[in-house]
Structure formats: structure tokens, C-alpha cells
């Protein structure tokens, strides 16, 4: 995609030559020029990054166990289903997919997974469970910067040949989010402001009033932010590698950031939920991971040839799911309606 084409699209849509970062991120990911709307589905081996359900089918099998334990049955919804692998792994109940990407929705249709662009298209108004894997990190964030004792926002200036960052006065909704979350200004830290995530969760709660939410994602808790050595927690991915600054290649790179789970927890608490925040590996181990692991280890001992190779590869996938330096170190957030 030509940069000029994308710039003209933004200028026409927003009727300005400077857009806030969350608006830029929204269009660079989900517009007709967006990363998630090109020919290939991004969250798979032939795409740009691998996620837990793409690494191992046992991710869904363990979630299946958790769903059974909690007797969740009615109108289960997955947000941001990608290829639909996780839904295929959760065989216990029918699951509805909500997916913004047209490309991914085509793949979901091929797999006969009932899918919609938005929760507003769902024909029901209650749900036992709304869940998502690596969806929160793709919800457009704005970026706040603290300079000379004042908050600014990073905005993207559109000129014909290039895009560049400018600092503009922070919008009220950004200042509100910073205040509600008790975030202190620090000139060495850029803040990924998740007010769109707050809105997203509020819209879901109004429409579906879920009994449970379940989210998995990379992230951090606010109390630990200073321990992270990076000024910004925003990054891009392309072809399974870290990519360039997002304004250098819009539409061709994934734009993502570490989710502030303290903020997500606070929002869900205000919506009436009791929270449990744990690591992905703890969730998996508490819900039957070891049984699958032991079964496979036993099968491995008795196997040979191709079967032996397959079991070995399944065991590697399982190990990757709980590796605390990788997927296992992700956060798992369980929210139960009080
Ligand atoms: C990182 S991928 C994860 C895909 C899948 N959950 C997985 O684990 O493989 C994020 C997906 O969320 C989708 N997405 C992001 N924001 C969304 C929203 N507001 N509603 C529905 N889907 C969304 C994107 O289009 C993309 O397919």
C-alpha cells in the first residue's frame, strides 16, 4: 500500500492533517488499508505472529475444562477469533466469534464458525462467558507524554511523503483515564492510554452482561511499570519479527502494546466484577495441563516413527504454552459478575 494513498484516506476521513495515535492505530490495523484486512490472516504460521491456540491445541482443551467446571453454557462469545483455532479446540459448547478483520471472517466462514463484525450484531442480550486471547493488545490506544509538568498526546502529522509525530494537548478523555488510574507523570515513560479498551468493555457489559470474562494477553501491572526498562511498551510485528516504528510502515505491520492489567481490572471492577489475575501457566496448570502432559509423555514412550514425531511436536507445543519467559508468562484475567 502506498503511503500517499493511506495519508489521503486519513485526511479525507478525519478532515485534518493531524490525527491522534489511537485514530492512526485504528486505521493502520482495521481500515480497508489495515494490517488485519490484507490477503492473509496474520495470527498463524504463514502470517506474522503465533498465538497460544496456534502453538498448541491443548490451550483450548484446557479452557474447555475451565468452562465445564464453571458450567458455562449459554451464548459464549469469543472476541477477536483470528483463524478460529481456539473455537475449534473448545468442543464443549457452541461459540460465537466476533472478529473485525474481513480476512479472518472469511476463514471463520470456511470453518462454519458463526461470526459477526461486532457484538452489536449478536441476536441475544446475555451471555455466560465472553473471552479473548491476545485481543486487548490490539485495541487502539492513545499515547500520553509528560513534559514540563503537563500531559500531552502523541499525534501523527500527515504530509504527502511521510508521517511524523507531534505533541498536542491531551484530550479530556485521556486526562480522565490517567487520573482514574492514578498514573504519575514521568518524562522517561510514555503511557499507552487504554480508554478505548474501557469503552469496549463497557459496551460489551451493556449489551451482554456476561457472567464471566476471561482474557489472556501480554501485559503488566501498574505497580511494576517502572521495573520495565522501556520508555514505550508499544511495538510492531511483521513476519514473526519485531518491526519498525508504526508510522514508517502503516498497514504492513501489527501494532500492539503491553496491556495494563491494573487498568482493565479497575474497569471491570467498576462494572461489577470480582477479579482474579494470574499467569497463563498457573491457569493452565490449575485446569488440567499436567494430565495432558503426562498422557502424551506415556504415549511417547510407546510410540515410534511418525507417531513419535507427532507426539514430540505436541509436547513441544505444550511446553511453549507454559514457558514463563514466553506464553506462560502472559496474564490471565478472570472476571466473575458479583
Ligand atoms: C492478535 S490477533 C489474535 C487472534 C486469536 N485470538 C488468536 O489467539 O490467535 C487479534 C485479533 O483480534 C481482532 N480484533 C481486534 N480488535 C477487535 C474488536 N474490537 N472486535 C473484534 N475483533 C477484534 C483482530 O482483527 C485480530 O484478528
Short mmCIF file of C-alpha atoms and ligand atoms in Angstrom, two decimals:
data_model
loop_
_atom_site.label_atom_id
_atom_site.label_comp_id
_atom_site.label_asym_id
_atom_site.label_seq_id
_atom_site.Cartn_x
_atom_site.Cartn_y
_atom_site.Cartn_z
CA UNK A 1 0.00 0.00 0.00
CA UNK A 2 1.27 3.46 -0.95
CA UNK A 3 1.83 5.82 1.96
CA UNK A 4 0.23 8.68 -0.02
CA UNK A 5 -2.89 6.59 -0.52
CA UNK A 6 -3.17 5.94 3.25
CA UNK A 7 -2.48 9.62 4.05
CA UNK A 8 -5.17 10.79 1.65
CA UNK A 9 -7.60 8.31 3.14
CA UNK A 10 -6.90 9.64 6.65
CA UNK A 11 -7.09 13.29 5.55
CA UNK A 12 -10.44 12.71 3.84
CA UNK A 13 -11.89 10.70 6.72
CA UNK A 14 -10.74 12.93 9.59
CA UNK A 15 -10.78 16.25 7.63
CA UNK A 16 -7.47 17.28 9.21
CA UNK A 17 -3.77 16.73 8.67
CA UNK A 18 -3.09 15.60 12.22
CA UNK A 19 -4.72 12.57 13.89
CA UNK A 20 -4.39 11.18 17.42
CA UNK A 21 -2.37 7.99 17.77
CA UNK A 22 -5.40 5.81 18.56
CA UNK A 23 -7.11 7.03 15.37
CA UNK A 24 -3.96 6.26 13.39
CA UNK A 25 -3.70 2.79 15.00
CA UNK A 26 -7.38 2.05 14.30
CA UNK A 27 -6.95 2.79 10.58
CA UNK A 28 -3.50 1.21 10.25
CA UNK A 29 -4.94 -2.06 11.62
CA UNK A 30 -8.62 -2.22 10.64
CA UNK A 31 -9.42 0.12 7.74
CA UNK A 32 -9.52 -1.09 4.13
CA UNK A 33 -5.75 -0.39 4.15
CA UNK A 34 -5.26 -2.01 7.54
CA UNK A 35 -2.85 -4.76 8.53
CA UNK A 36 -5.68 -7.14 9.50
CA UNK A 37 -7.57 -6.62 6.23
CA UNK A 38 -4.97 -7.67 3.69
CA UNK A 39 -4.94 -11.06 1.95
CA UNK A 40 -3.54 -13.27 4.71
CA UNK A 41 -4.76 -13.99 8.23
CA UNK A 42 -1.98 -12.66 10.43
CA UNK A 43 -2.17 -14.85 13.52
CA UNK A 44 -0.80 -18.10 12.08
CA UNK A 45 2.41 -19.75 10.96
CA UNK A 46 2.20 -18.34 7.42
CA UNK A 47 1.25 -14.93 8.88
CA UNK A 48 3.14 -12.59 11.19
CA UNK A 49 2.86 -13.94 14.71
CA UNK A 50 1.86 -17.10 16.57
CA UNK A 51 -0.56 -17.19 19.48
CA UNK A 52 -1.28 -19.86 22.11
CA UNK A 53 -4.08 -21.62 20.16
CA UNK A 54 -1.88 -21.61 17.05
CA UNK A 55 1.00 -23.13 19.03
CA UNK A 56 -0.97 -25.91 20.70
CA UNK A 57 -4.49 -27.32 20.52
CA UNK A 58 -4.22 -28.08 24.25
CA UNK A 59 -4.69 -24.37 25.02
CA UNK A 60 -8.35 -24.66 24.01
CA UNK A 61 -8.72 -28.08 25.60
CA UNK A 62 -7.70 -26.63 28.98
CA UNK A 63 -10.07 -23.67 28.57
CA UNK A 64 -12.73 -26.26 27.70
CA UNK A 65 -12.13 -27.87 31.12
CA UNK A 66 -12.49 -24.49 32.86
CA UNK A 67 -15.77 -23.83 31.00
CA UNK A 68 -17.10 -27.24 32.09
CA UNK A 69 -16.02 -26.73 35.71
CA UNK A 70 -17.90 -23.44 35.85
CA UNK A 71 -20.94 -24.88 33.99
CA UNK A 72 -20.91 -22.10 31.39
CA UNK A 73 -23.33 -22.88 28.59
CA UNK A 74 -25.30 -20.01 27.20
CA UNK A 75 -24.24 -17.65 24.39
CA UNK A 76 -20.49 -17.98 24.76
CA UNK A 77 -18.67 -15.34 22.71
CA UNK A 78 -15.04 -15.07 21.64
CA UNK A 79 -13.65 -11.62 20.84
CA UNK A 80 -11.03 -11.36 18.08
CA UNK A 81 -11.10 -15.02 16.97
CA UNK A 82 -8.47 -14.75 14.21
CA UNK A 83 -8.36 -18.10 12.38
CA UNK A 84 -10.90 -19.66 14.76
CA UNK A 85 -8.43 -22.24 16.10
CA UNK A 86 -9.40 -21.64 19.71
CA UNK A 87 -13.10 -22.12 18.96
CA UNK A 88 -12.31 -25.38 17.16
CA UNK A 89 -10.43 -26.57 20.26
CA UNK A 90 -13.29 -25.78 22.65
CA UNK A 91 -15.67 -28.52 21.69
CA UNK A 92 -17.83 -28.42 24.80
CA UNK A 93 -20.13 -25.58 23.68
CA UNK A 94 -21.15 -23.61 20.61
CA UNK A 95 -19.20 -20.36 20.47
CA UNK A 96 -19.93 -17.19 18.53
CA UNK A 97 -16.95 -15.33 17.02
CA UNK A 98 -16.64 -11.55 16.96
CA UNK A 99 -13.97 -10.52 14.51
CA UNK A 100 -13.22 -7.12 12.97
CA UNK A 101 -10.97 -8.43 10.23
CA UNK A 102 -12.71 -9.26 6.94
CA UNK A 103 -9.88 -11.63 6.02
CA UNK A 104 -10.22 -13.55 9.28
CA UNK A 105 -14.02 -13.63 8.96
CA UNK A 106 -13.69 -15.32 5.55
CA UNK A 107 -11.59 -18.05 7.19
CA UNK A 108 -14.13 -18.39 10.02
CA UNK A 109 -16.94 -18.79 7.47
CA UNK A 110 -14.99 -21.54 5.70
CA UNK A 111 -14.83 -23.36 9.04
CA UNK A 112 -18.58 -22.86 9.59
CA UNK A 113 -17.96 -20.78 12.70
CA UNK A 114 -20.81 -18.33 13.19
CA UNK A 115 -19.16 -14.91 13.16
CA UNK A 116 -20.01 -11.23 13.34
CA UNK A 117 -18.16 -7.97 12.95
CA UNK A 118 -19.39 -6.54 16.22
CA UNK A 119 -21.20 -7.59 19.39
CA UNK A 120 -24.00 -5.28 18.26
CA UNK A 121 -24.83 -7.83 15.53
CA UNK A 122 -25.50 -10.62 18.05
CA UNK A 123 -29.13 -11.63 18.36
CA UNK A 124 -29.07 -12.13 22.14
CA UNK A 125 -28.60 -9.90 25.15
CA UNK A 126 -27.00 -12.10 27.80
CA UNK A 127 -24.00 -14.40 27.92
CA UNK A 128 -22.38 -16.84 30.33
CA UNK A 129 -18.90 -16.02 29.03
CA UNK A 130 -17.08 -13.50 26.86
CA UNK A 131 -13.42 -14.34 26.31
CA UNK A 132 -10.47 -13.38 24.15
CA UNK A 133 -6.86 -14.32 23.56
CA UNK A 134 -4.49 -11.52 22.54
CA UNK A 135 -7.30 -9.18 21.57
CA UNK A 136 -6.87 -6.43 24.19
CA UNK A 137 -3.35 -5.63 22.95
CA UNK A 138 -4.80 -4.77 19.54
CA UNK A 139 -7.42 -2.30 20.77
CA UNK A 140 -6.20 1.13 19.65
CA UNK A 141 -4.50 3.09 22.43
CA UNK A 142 -3.52 6.72 22.54
CA UNK A 143 -0.09 7.76 23.81
CA UNK A 144 0.38 10.28 26.60
CA UNK A 145 3.64 12.10 27.22
CA UNK A 146 4.58 14.09 30.33
CA UNK A 147 6.62 17.20 29.59
CA UNK A 148 7.24 20.35 31.68
CA UNK A 149 4.70 19.19 34.31
CA UNK A 150 1.94 18.81 31.72
CA UNK A 151 0.35 15.92 29.82
CA UNK A 152 0.47 15.89 26.02
CA UNK A 153 -0.62 13.35 23.46
CA UNK A 154 1.42 11.93 20.63
CA UNK A 155 -0.36 12.70 17.36
CA UNK A 156 0.54 11.76 13.79
CA UNK A 157 1.04 14.55 11.26
CA UNK A 158 0.10 13.63 7.70
CA UNK A 159 2.22 15.06 4.94
CA UNK A 160 2.38 13.72 1.39
CA UNK A 161 5.70 11.92 1.60
CA UNK A 162 5.88 10.89 5.24
CA UNK A 163 4.23 10.71 8.62
CA UNK A 164 5.74 12.32 11.71
CA UNK A 165 4.94 12.62 15.42
CA UNK A 166 3.79 15.85 17.04
CA UNK A 167 2.86 16.55 20.63
CA UNK A 168 -0.56 18.09 21.09
CA UNK A 169 -2.59 18.98 24.17
CA UNK A 170 -4.09 15.86 25.77
CA UNK A 171 -7.82 15.33 25.28
CA UNK A 172 -10.10 15.27 28.32
CA UNK A 173 -10.78 11.53 27.97
CA UNK A 174 -7.03 10.87 28.07
CA UNK A 175 -6.56 13.03 31.19
CA UNK A 176 -9.54 11.31 32.83
CA UNK A 177 -8.08 7.86 32.14
CA UNK A 178 -4.70 8.94 33.57
CA UNK A 179 -6.36 10.32 36.72
CA UNK A 180 -8.70 7.38 37.29
CA UNK A 181 -5.75 5.01 37.04
CA UNK A 182 -3.58 7.11 39.35
CA UNK A 183 -0.74 7.36 36.83
CA UNK A 184 2.07 9.73 37.84
CA UNK A 185 3.78 11.82 35.17
CA UNK A 186 7.33 10.71 34.33
CA UNK A 187 9.29 12.28 31.47
CA UNK A 188 11.06 8.96 30.83
CA UNK A 189 7.87 6.96 30.30
CA UNK A 190 5.27 7.13 27.53
CA UNK A 191 1.84 5.97 28.65
CA UNK A 192 -0.29 3.75 26.43
CA UNK A 193 -3.72 5.11 27.30
CA UNK A 194 -6.39 2.41 27.12
CA UNK A 195 -9.57 4.44 27.21
CA UNK A 196 -10.82 2.64 24.08
CA UNK A 197 -10.49 -0.67 25.96
CA UNK A 198 -12.57 0.77 28.81
CA UNK A 199 -15.23 1.77 26.28
CA UNK A 200 -15.06 -1.65 24.60
CA UNK A 201 -15.62 -3.45 27.93
CA UNK A 202 -18.42 -1.11 28.89
CA UNK A 203 -20.20 -1.67 25.55
CA UNK A 204 -19.93 -5.45 25.97
CA UNK A 205 -21.25 -5.29 29.52
CA UNK A 206 -24.21 -3.15 28.45
CA UNK A 207 -25.06 -5.42 25.53
CA UNK A 208 -24.36 -8.88 27.01
CA UNK A 209 -23.99 -8.52 30.78
CA UNK A 210 -21.64 -11.56 30.80
CA UNK A 211 -21.42 -13.77 33.88
CA UNK A 212 -17.72 -14.20 33.21
CA UNK A 213 -14.94 -12.56 31.23
CA UNK A 214 -11.74 -14.46 30.50
CA UNK A 215 -8.75 -12.74 28.87
CA UNK A 216 -5.21 -13.84 28.06
CA UNK A 217 -2.60 -11.35 26.94
CA UNK A 218 0.89 -9.96 27.44
CA UNK A 219 0.94 -7.11 29.87
CA UNK A 220 1.95 -5.66 33.20
CA UNK A 221 0.55 -4.27 36.43
CA UNK A 222 0.89 -0.53 37.02
CA UNK A 223 2.90 -1.08 40.23
CA UNK A 224 5.59 -2.78 38.12
CA UNK A 225 5.73 -0.24 35.25
CA UNK A 226 8.96 1.39 36.44
CA UNK A 227 10.70 -2.00 36.51
CA UNK A 228 10.30 -2.20 32.74
CA UNK A 229 13.32 -0.67 31.10
CA UNK A 230 11.50 0.54 28.01
CA UNK A 231 10.22 4.10 27.61
CA UNK A 232 7.36 2.82 25.46
CA UNK A 233 5.55 -0.54 25.60
CA UNK A 234 4.23 -0.16 22.08
CA UNK A 235 5.81 -2.29 19.34
CA UNK A 236 5.18 -3.69 15.89
CA UNK A 237 5.49 -7.17 14.38
CA UNK A 238 5.97 -8.36 10.84
CA UNK A 239 6.88 -11.85 9.58
CA UNK A 240 7.38 -13.13 13.15
CA UNK A 241 9.93 -10.37 13.97
CA UNK A 242 9.81 -7.03 15.72
CA UNK A 243 9.12 -4.35 13.12
CA UNK A 244 9.78 -0.67 12.54
CA UNK A 245 8.11 2.33 14.17
CA UNK A 246 4.39 2.11 13.26
CA UNK A 247 4.34 5.36 11.26
CA UNK A 248 7.08 4.05 8.98
CA UNK A 249 5.06 1.20 7.54
CA UNK A 250 1.34 1.61 8.30
CA UNK A 251 -0.86 -1.23 7.12
CA UNK A 252 2.09 -3.61 6.84
CA UNK A 253 2.94 -4.14 10.50
CA UNK A 254 0.95 -5.27 13.51
CA UNK A 255 0.75 -2.52 16.15
CA UNK A 256 0.47 -3.81 19.67
CA UNK A 257 1.39 -2.95 23.26
CA UNK A 258 1.65 -4.50 26.70
CA UNK A 259 -1.80 -4.42 28.26
CA UNK A 260 -2.10 -2.51 31.52
CA UNK A 261 -3.96 -5.17 33.51
CA UNK A 262 -4.39 -2.87 36.51
CA UNK A 263 -6.47 -0.60 34.31
CA UNK A 264 -8.50 -3.46 32.80
CA UNK A 265 -9.11 -4.86 36.31
CA UNK A 266 -10.21 -1.46 37.62
CA UNK A 267 -12.66 -1.04 34.73
CA UNK A 268 -14.16 -4.50 35.23
CA UNK A 269 -14.47 -3.89 38.98
CA UNK A 270 -16.43 -0.71 38.32
CA UNK A 271 -18.66 -2.76 36.01
CA UNK A 272 -19.46 -5.10 38.92
CA UNK A 273 -16.96 -7.97 38.61
CA UNK A 274 -14.74 -9.80 41.07
CA UNK A 275 -11.28 -10.24 39.58
CA UNK A 276 -8.68 -12.97 39.60
CA UNK A 277 -5.40 -12.10 37.94
CA UNK A 278 -2.92 -14.93 37.45
CA UNK A 279 -0.33 -16.08 34.96
CA UNK A 280 -1.26 -18.16 31.92
CA UNK A 281 0.84 -21.07 33.19
CA UNK A 282 -0.95 -21.05 36.58
CA UNK A 283 -4.34 -21.04 34.82
CA UNK A 284 -3.31 -23.94 32.58
CA UNK A 285 -1.86 -25.99 35.43
CA UNK A 286 -4.94 -25.41 37.60
CA UNK A 287 -7.20 -26.62 34.81
CA UNK A 288 -5.72 -29.91 33.68
CA UNK A 289 -2.48 -29.13 31.84
CA UNK A 290 -0.46 -31.79 33.68
CA UNK A 291 -2.91 -34.57 32.81
CA UNK A 292 -2.49 -33.84 29.08
CA UNK A 293 1.26 -33.61 29.52
CA UNK A 294 1.53 -36.93 31.37
CA UNK A 295 -0.74 -38.67 28.86
CA UNK A 296 1.47 -37.51 25.98
CA UNK A 297 4.67 -38.49 27.81
CA UNK A 298 3.27 -42.00 28.30
CA UNK A 299 2.18 -42.25 24.66
CA UNK A 300 5.62 -41.07 23.59
CA UNK A 301 7.30 -43.99 25.35
CA UNK A 302 5.17 -46.49 23.42
CA UNK A 303 5.34 -44.77 20.05
CA UNK A 304 7.66 -44.97 17.08
CA UNK A 305 8.11 -43.44 13.61
CA UNK A 306 5.70 -40.74 12.50
CA UNK A 307 3.55 -41.09 15.59
CA UNK A 308 6.61 -40.49 17.75
CA UNK A 309 7.43 -37.30 15.79
CA UNK A 310 3.84 -36.04 16.12
CA UNK A 311 3.75 -36.62 19.88
CA UNK A 312 7.13 -34.93 20.28
CA UNK A 313 5.85 -31.91 18.41
CA UNK A 314 2.67 -31.81 20.56
CA UNK A 315 4.82 -31.92 23.68
CA UNK A 316 6.92 -29.00 22.41
CA UNK A 317 3.73 -27.00 21.81
CA UNK A 318 2.52 -27.80 25.33
CA UNK A 319 5.83 -26.75 26.86
CA UNK A 320 5.69 -23.46 24.93
CA UNK A 321 2.27 -22.69 26.46
CA UNK A 322 3.66 -22.71 29.99
CA UNK A 323 7.14 -21.32 29.40
CA UNK A 324 7.28 -18.45 31.86
CA UNK A 325 9.65 -16.49 29.59
CA UNK A 326 7.10 -16.74 26.78
CA UNK A 327 3.39 -17.55 26.53
CA UNK A 328 3.26 -18.99 30.05
CA UNK A 329 4.23 -15.60 31.47
CA UNK A 330 1.18 -13.92 29.89
CA UNK A 331 -1.55 -12.67 32.18
CA UNK A 332 -4.86 -14.45 32.56
CA UNK A 333 -7.71 -12.35 33.88
CA UNK A 334 -10.89 -14.00 35.13
CA UNK A 335 -13.76 -11.67 35.99
CA UNK A 336 -16.92 -13.03 37.63
CA UNK A 337 -20.10 -10.98 37.93
CA UNK A 338 -20.85 -10.27 41.59
C1 LIG B 1 -3.50 -10.93 17.84
S1 LIG B 1 -4.89 -11.47 16.95
C2 LIG B 1 -5.39 -12.85 17.94
C3 LIG B 1 -6.24 -13.83 17.20
C4 LIG B 1 -6.71 -15.03 18.02
N1 LIG B 1 -7.45 -14.63 19.19
C5 LIG B 1 -5.56 -15.89 18.42
O1 LIG B 1 -5.30 -16.01 19.62
O2 LIG B 1 -4.90 -16.47 17.54
C6 LIG B 1 -6.09 -10.25 17.38
C7 LIG B 1 -7.39 -10.38 16.61
O3 LIG B 1 -8.36 -9.54 17.24
C8 LIG B 1 -9.13 -8.91 16.25
N2 LIG B 1 -9.73 -7.71 16.86
C9 LIG B 1 -9.11 -6.64 17.36
N3 LIG B 1 -9.97 -5.76 17.88
C10 LIG B 1 -11.19 -6.30 17.74
C11 LIG B 1 -12.52 -5.89 18.09
N4 LIG B 1 -12.75 -4.72 18.66
N5 LIG B 1 -13.54 -6.70 17.80
C12 LIG B 1 -13.32 -7.88 17.17
N6 LIG B 1 -12.10 -8.33 16.81
C13 LIG B 1 -11.05 -7.55 17.09
C14 LIG B 1 -8.13 -8.64 15.14
O4 LIG B 1 -8.75 -8.45 13.90
C15 LIG B 1 -7.29 -9.92 15.16
O5 LIG B 1 -7.81 -10.91 14.34
#
